[in-house]
Amino acid sequence: MGVTVHFPRNQTCCGQPAYTTGFPEEARKVAAAQLDLFPEDWPIIVPSGSCGGMLKHHWPKLFKDDAVLQAKADSLAERTVEFTDYVVNVLGLQLPAGGKPTKVALHTSCSARREMGTLDIGRAALGRLPGVELVIHDHESECCGFGGTFSVKHPDISSAMASDKLESIRKTGCDALVSADCGCLLNLNGSLAKRRDTLRGEHIATFIRSRMDASTEGTA
Amino acid sequence: MNAPVVIERPGPATPKTAGAPGGAHREVHARPEDFKQRSHESVNDPHLRSSFRGAMDFLIERRAVHFSDLVAFETLRKLGEQVRQHALSKLPELLDQLEAKLTELGVHVHWAETPEDANRIFLDIAQRHEAKLMVKGKSMVSEEIELNHVMADHGIECLETDMGEYILQLDGDRPSHIIMPAIHKTKQDVAEIFHEHIAGAPLTDDVNELIGIGRKALREKFGAAKIGVSGVNFMVAETGSIVLVENEGNGRLCTSVPDVHIAITGLEKVIDKLEHVVPLYALLPKSATGQAVTTYLNVITGPRREGERDGPREMHLVLLDNGRTQAYREERFRATLQCIRCGACMNHCPVYTRVGGLSYGTTYPGPIGSIISPHLVGLKSTRDLPTASSLCGACGEVCPVKIPIPEMLMKLREAGRHSITQSMTPPTQALVGQGEVRAISEAMAWRGWRVLYSHAFLYRLFAWFAPRLRWLTPAWQGGWTKSRTPLKPAPKSLRDMMADRDKRRR
């Protein structure tokens, strides 16, 4: 697609786990250590929606007492784009017709859907993949029960949410489950494995890639 | 605001076994400290799970009908937010104005700092009138002060006249929802409760017949009571009016038939002008029960005047603080007080839907309860409430006055874990229970996390070792592995893959 991907090796974590658990100062220090890693005026693509939301909406809030750091955080926030958003709206993803018919269930991370608008974007991305049929599961907009440390602090409630989510996804008879959020995928896949279910959630990037590979093989 | 209880909701019709959460004939002792235990029991109770899910889905659908135009909803709720923020921005002045206006109208205004103060005020009035019976309309603040129990201890019967609350009172149970208090009861439960407690009530599970039985039993009491008690939805500073939103008409009877009317509410419920009721009323019933309007909207401005033929001869308003000034004092928590008690956040909360209202052990359950209760009873006993959220944001999205509930939850998590001196941005004064939830192990874990993740060299070392030592991953990982396989580093890290790619390209 003609894009060069740069991966600054010194990046670590967006800090969301500490931030949402009530340790904003720890999150601030982790964020502060990364403010200089993206100096060029390039978009910053985040392949996990809720991490993207953290950069875009919460990093600027962490540096209210320091104008210089705040300016850096603002610049990062402005350039932060969720992966699917970039692929659909900037690169204009469109695959040639003739992909293998596949029924796909889409799970959107709650914070990403609300902060980054990933529901419409995720649906749009799947719509650009010929042969892919989106199946809507019951209570689609409901949380999968991950919630970072919530999943460990309240395992009973979290597990009940994950289990309901997987049951409604399974009821659709889908062939694949995709999501653009790594946290949700950890939770859903860990739960699927524990249930000895053969289904595994795939990151939407992986899914798009496999459709691209299949379509080039088809045309070769 | 009370709701029509005649909501027939889906769910299995089999009676619950005794001892199950929300089971019949049990005095429920509510303690927020027991949240984990009670939520554990609730998620493992299939009856409760399916009945709450059914009821919440029903309410979500009913609400959605009115707010299908999201742009219009946003415009309206911004107005609602403005009305509440405006009122809170001049709360002391508005309360002064309200008191002056009410006094002018002949209403006695009482200030209660604690539940004990409020109960003493009730008791004084009751004893002065030698009242043995009070009839009460729905009021969550009266639950907050446990009015019924305290009055009963002094030989005064305080009878609930809201149908849902009446059912619970007969059964010795507690509300599990602020709008639909008895939502955890099935019609079969109600049939049994009425049959057992109301003389001559036949055993029937016909909802209309049940409501008829309840209404008839209550109807006789309104005339017999010396005192009527009500809650308040909005108090208007400009006119001294008390606005009461209800569906059953019991609120109107409680505030007009008995000789004495005592209204009780939290001091945050004041609004500036009468016209400010309009947007709030446009939001409240739709958000709460999915009704465009309620059956009754009472605007009560003072007691019976000379020449008037009905209405109470004496009227009181009890304004309760009980921790609200703490939320008011701290700017970051002030939005908590914007709440108009619609319950939409509960209906849309995936956690509330699974654990039910009784698990919280507080007067106000669900997301709004988790941000109010820490101010009312302290951060320590409510330690598990702010964390009982995946921060999915559903509550904030439907809130008719735009309370940023997820953000408040995060700030309460922080306040519980940091004393004033440990806080990154300390509050003006310590909250009740500030820093008392801090566990050294948790604080140290985050410090370790911070050191690792803010030093690129350390993190790269870690990221190099993790995939290579993944066989050392423990099989038991606390709460995580309860229903999930252990978290394991990937066989190859992203940075290793990127390094390989760069080598290939060179």
mmCIF file of C-alpha atoms in Angstrom, chain B residues 123-300:
data_model
loop_
_atom_site.group_PDB
_atom_site.id
_atom_site.type_symbol
_atom_site.label_atom_id
_atom_site.label_comp_id
_atom_site.label_asym_id
_atom_site.label_seq_id
_atom_site.Cartn_x
_atom_site.Cartn_y
_atom_site.Cartn_z
ATOM 1 C CA LEU B 123 -39.586 11.945 65.358
ATOM 2 C CA ASP B 124 -40.087 15.406 66.868
ATOM 3 C CA ILE B 125 -42.803 16.248 64.358
ATOM 4 C CA ALA B 126 -44.491 12.871 64.797
ATOM 5 C CA GLN B 127 -44.443 13.103 68.569
ATOM 6 C CA ARG B 128 -45.788 16.626 68.516
ATOM 7 C CA HIS B 129 -48.764 15.397 66.491
ATOM 8 C CA GLU B 130 -49.035 12.142 68.432
ATOM 9 C CA ALA B 131 -48.883 10.343 65.110
ATOM 10 C CA LYS B 132 -48.807 6.565 65.138
ATOM 11 C CA LEU B 133 -48.987 6.155 61.365
ATOM 12 C CA MET B 134 -47.183 7.838 58.501
ATOM 13 C CA VAL B 135 -47.897 7.112 54.854
ATOM 14 C CA LYS B 136 -44.908 7.523 52.604
ATOM 15 C CA GLY B 137 -44.442 8.006 48.880
ATOM 16 C CA LYS B 138 -41.317 6.767 47.188
ATOM 17 C CA SER B 139 -38.173 8.401 48.519
ATOM 18 C CA MET B 140 -34.660 7.063 48.238
ATOM 19 C CA VAL B 141 -33.420 9.611 50.788
ATOM 20 C CA SER B 142 -35.818 8.087 53.332
ATOM 21 C CA GLU B 143 -34.140 4.758 52.561
ATOM 22 C CA GLU B 144 -30.791 6.418 53.076
ATOM 23 C CA ILE B 145 -31.758 7.414 56.625
ATOM 24 C CA GLU B 146 -33.638 4.123 57.234
ATOM 25 C CA LEU B 147 -36.695 6.119 58.245
ATOM 26 C CA ASN B 148 -39.070 3.131 58.450
ATOM 27 C CA HIS B 149 -36.870 1.215 60.851
ATOM 28 C CA VAL B 150 -36.108 4.160 63.088
ATOM 29 C CA MET B 151 -39.775 5.165 63.303
ATOM 30 C CA ALA B 152 -40.743 1.561 64.045
ATOM 31 C CA ASP B 153 -38.240 1.549 66.929
ATOM 32 C CA HIS B 154 -40.285 4.416 68.391
ATOM 33 C CA GLY B 155 -43.625 2.734 67.867
ATOM 34 C CA ILE B 156 -44.564 4.667 64.739
ATOM 35 C CA GLU B 157 -45.600 2.809 61.620
ATOM 36 C CA CYS B 158 -44.176 4.328 58.444
ATOM 37 C CA LEU B 159 -46.036 2.667 55.621
ATOM 38 C CA GLU B 160 -44.720 2.539 52.065
ATOM 39 C CA THR B 161 -47.449 3.399 49.559
ATOM 40 C CA ASP B 162 -45.467 3.012 46.348
ATOM 41 C CA MET B 163 -46.516 -0.446 45.203
ATOM 42 C CA GLY B 164 -43.002 -1.733 44.688
ATOM 43 C CA GLU B 165 -41.805 -0.392 48.029
ATOM 44 C CA TYR B 166 -44.947 -1.732 49.733
ATOM 45 C CA ILE B 167 -44.210 -5.234 48.449
ATOM 46 C CA LEU B 168 -40.663 -4.994 49.815
ATOM 47 C CA GLN B 169 -41.803 -3.615 53.151
ATOM 48 C CA LEU B 170 -44.242 -6.493 53.632
ATOM 49 C CA ASP B 171 -41.449 -8.902 52.841
ATOM 50 C CA GLY B 172 -38.755 -7.212 54.930
ATOM 51 C CA ASP B 173 -36.669 -6.762 51.799
ATOM 52 C CA ARG B 174 -34.776 -3.818 50.324
ATOM 53 C CA PRO B 175 -35.013 -1.973 47.003
ATOM 54 C CA SER B 176 -32.712 -3.299 44.320
ATOM 55 C CA HIS B 177 -33.277 -0.438 41.875
ATOM 56 C CA ILE B 178 -33.936 3.235 42.562
ATOM 57 C CA ILE B 179 -36.876 3.441 40.151
ATOM 58 C CA MET B 180 -38.172 -0.135 40.167
ATOM 59 C CA PRO B 181 -37.438 -1.139 43.735
ATOM 60 C CA ALA B 182 -39.024 -4.590 43.523
ATOM 61 C CA ILE B 183 -37.649 -5.506 40.123
ATOM 62 C CA HIS B 184 -36.030 -8.607 41.618
ATOM 63 C CA LYS B 185 -39.441 -9.987 42.591
ATOM 64 C CA THR B 186 -41.530 -12.058 40.194
ATOM 65 C CA LYS B 187 -45.314 -11.887 40.148
ATOM 66 C CA GLN B 188 -45.305 -15.247 41.892
ATOM 67 C CA ASP B 189 -43.205 -13.788 44.698
ATOM 68 C CA VAL B 190 -45.656 -10.903 44.991
ATOM 69 C CA ALA B 191 -48.603 -13.317 45.027
ATOM 70 C CA GLU B 192 -47.112 -15.190 47.956
ATOM 71 C CA ILE B 193 -46.180 -12.044 49.851
ATOM 72 C CA PHE B 194 -49.679 -10.561 49.513
ATOM 73 C CA HIS B 195 -51.357 -13.839 50.362
ATOM 74 C CA GLU B 196 -49.299 -14.138 53.518
ATOM 75 C CA HIS B 197 -49.384 -10.539 54.732
ATOM 76 C CA ILE B 198 -52.677 -9.010 53.574
ATOM 77 C CA ALA B 199 -55.732 -10.372 55.362
ATOM 78 C CA GLY B 200 -58.130 -12.023 52.961
ATOM 79 C CA ALA B 201 -55.863 -11.755 49.899
ATOM 80 C CA PRO B 202 -56.376 -14.735 47.609
ATOM 81 C CA LEU B 203 -53.358 -16.436 46.033
ATOM 82 C CA THR B 204 -53.320 -15.151 42.474
ATOM 83 C CA ASP B 205 -50.583 -14.294 40.032
ATOM 84 C CA ASP B 206 -52.776 -12.119 37.850
ATOM 85 C CA VAL B 207 -50.876 -8.821 37.841
ATOM 86 C CA ASN B 208 -53.928 -6.560 37.619
ATOM 87 C CA GLU B 209 -55.616 -8.441 40.413
ATOM 88 C CA LEU B 210 -52.459 -8.187 42.542
ATOM 89 C CA ILE B 211 -52.215 -4.461 42.008
ATOM 90 C CA GLY B 212 -55.903 -4.184 42.902
ATOM 91 C CA ILE B 213 -55.308 -6.048 46.168
ATOM 92 C CA GLY B 214 -52.362 -3.827 47.049
ATOM 93 C CA ARG B 215 -54.144 -0.599 46.177
ATOM 94 C CA LYS B 216 -57.195 -1.537 48.224
ATOM 95 C CA ALA B 217 -55.088 -2.377 51.277
ATOM 96 C CA LEU B 218 -53.237 0.940 50.960
ATOM 97 C CA ARG B 219 -56.225 3.108 50.160
ATOM 98 C CA GLU B 220 -57.635 2.715 53.673
ATOM 99 C CA LYS B 221 -54.419 3.987 55.216
ATOM 100 C CA PHE B 222 -54.195 7.417 53.581
ATOM 101 C CA GLY B 223 -57.168 8.759 55.550
ATOM 102 C CA ALA B 224 -55.954 7.225 58.789
ATOM 103 C CA ALA B 225 -52.456 8.731 58.737
ATOM 104 C CA LYS B 226 -51.682 12.029 60.426
ATOM 105 C CA ILE B 227 -48.467 12.468 58.487
ATOM 106 C CA GLY B 228 -47.667 12.014 54.829
ATOM 107 C CA VAL B 229 -44.021 11.697 53.750
ATOM 108 C CA SER B 230 -42.655 12.233 50.273
ATOM 109 C CA GLY B 231 -39.400 12.561 48.444
ATOM 110 C CA VAL B 232 -38.597 15.382 46.040
ATOM 111 C CA ASN B 233 -37.494 15.340 42.420
ATOM 112 C CA PHE B 234 -36.690 19.021 42.066
ATOM 113 C CA MET B 235 -36.913 22.006 44.419
ATOM 114 C CA VAL B 236 -37.330 25.367 42.742
ATOM 115 C CA ALA B 237 -35.515 28.220 44.489
ATOM 116 C CA GLU B 238 -37.391 30.923 42.585
ATOM 117 C CA THR B 239 -40.881 29.819 43.650
ATOM 118 C CA GLY B 240 -40.284 27.546 46.637
ATOM 119 C CA SER B 241 -42.015 24.726 44.768
ATOM 120 C CA ILE B 242 -41.408 21.061 45.350
ATOM 121 C CA VAL B 243 -41.773 18.975 42.224
ATOM 122 C CA LEU B 244 -42.760 15.349 42.574
ATOM 123 C CA VAL B 245 -42.813 12.982 39.614
ATOM 124 C CA GLU B 246 -44.825 9.778 39.977
ATOM 125 C CA ASN B 247 -47.112 7.269 38.312
ATOM 126 C CA GLU B 248 -49.315 5.730 40.947
ATOM 127 C CA GLY B 249 -51.015 8.734 42.512
ATOM 128 C CA ASN B 250 -49.850 7.667 45.941
ATOM 129 C CA GLY B 251 -47.469 10.611 45.970
ATOM 130 C CA ARG B 252 -50.346 13.021 45.484
ATOM 131 C CA LEU B 253 -52.365 11.302 48.217
ATOM 132 C CA CYS B 254 -49.443 11.349 50.664
ATOM 133 C CA THR B 255 -48.898 15.038 50.087
ATOM 134 C CA SER B 256 -52.517 16.164 50.147
ATOM 135 C CA VAL B 257 -54.653 13.940 52.414
ATOM 136 C CA PRO B 258 -52.795 13.851 55.775
ATOM 137 C CA ASP B 259 -52.731 16.976 57.917
ATOM 138 C CA VAL B 260 -48.960 17.145 57.903
ATOM 139 C CA HIS B 261 -46.657 16.722 54.915
ATOM 140 C CA ILE B 262 -42.965 16.136 55.434
ATOM 141 C CA ALA B 263 -40.806 16.133 52.313
ATOM 142 C CA ILE B 264 -37.242 14.907 52.559
ATOM 143 C CA THR B 265 -34.440 15.154 50.046
ATOM 144 C CA GLY B 266 -30.761 15.719 49.517
ATOM 145 C CA LEU B 267 -29.696 19.337 49.454
ATOM 146 C CA GLU B 268 -28.380 19.053 45.897
ATOM 147 C CA LYS B 269 -31.852 18.755 44.371
ATOM 148 C CA VAL B 270 -32.415 22.498 44.147
ATOM 149 C CA ILE B 271 -32.731 24.236 40.772
ATOM 150 C CA ASP B 272 -32.842 27.934 40.028
ATOM 151 C CA LYS B 273 -36.027 28.586 38.085
ATOM 152 C CA LEU B 274 -39.377 26.939 37.475
ATOM 153 C CA GLU B 275 -38.696 26.849 33.735
ATOM 154 C CA HIS B 276 -35.654 24.679 34.454
ATOM 155 C CA VAL B 277 -38.026 21.853 35.312
ATOM 156 C CA VAL B 278 -38.920 21.600 31.619
ATOM 157 C CA PRO B 279 -35.734 20.040 30.209
ATOM 158 C CA LEU B 280 -35.238 17.885 33.295
ATOM 159 C CA TYR B 281 -38.782 16.544 33.080
ATOM 160 C CA ALA B 282 -38.310 15.953 29.362
ATOM 161 C CA LEU B 283 -35.341 13.752 30.260
ATOM 162 C CA LEU B 284 -36.399 12.019 33.476
ATOM 163 C CA PRO B 285 -39.357 9.730 32.612
ATOM 164 C CA LYS B 286 -37.913 8.804 29.226
ATOM 165 C CA SER B 287 -34.584 7.860 30.769
ATOM 166 C CA ALA B 288 -36.144 6.105 33.737
ATOM 167 C CA THR B 289 -39.091 4.080 32.522
ATOM 168 C CA GLY B 290 -39.239 4.907 28.844
ATOM 169 C CA GLN B 291 -42.380 6.992 29.325
ATOM 170 C CA ALA B 292 -42.844 10.273 27.465
ATOM 171 C CA VAL B 293 -44.580 11.660 30.557
ATOM 172 C CA THR B 294 -45.562 10.236 33.919
ATOM 173 C CA THR B 295 -49.142 9.870 35.102
ATOM 174 C CA TYR B 296 -48.659 12.546 37.755
ATOM 175 C CA LEU B 297 -46.466 15.611 37.971
ATOM 176 C CA ASN B 298 -47.065 17.366 41.280
ATOM 177 C CA VAL B 299 -45.887 20.919 41.814
ATOM 178 C CA ILE B 300 -46.411 21.699 45.471
#
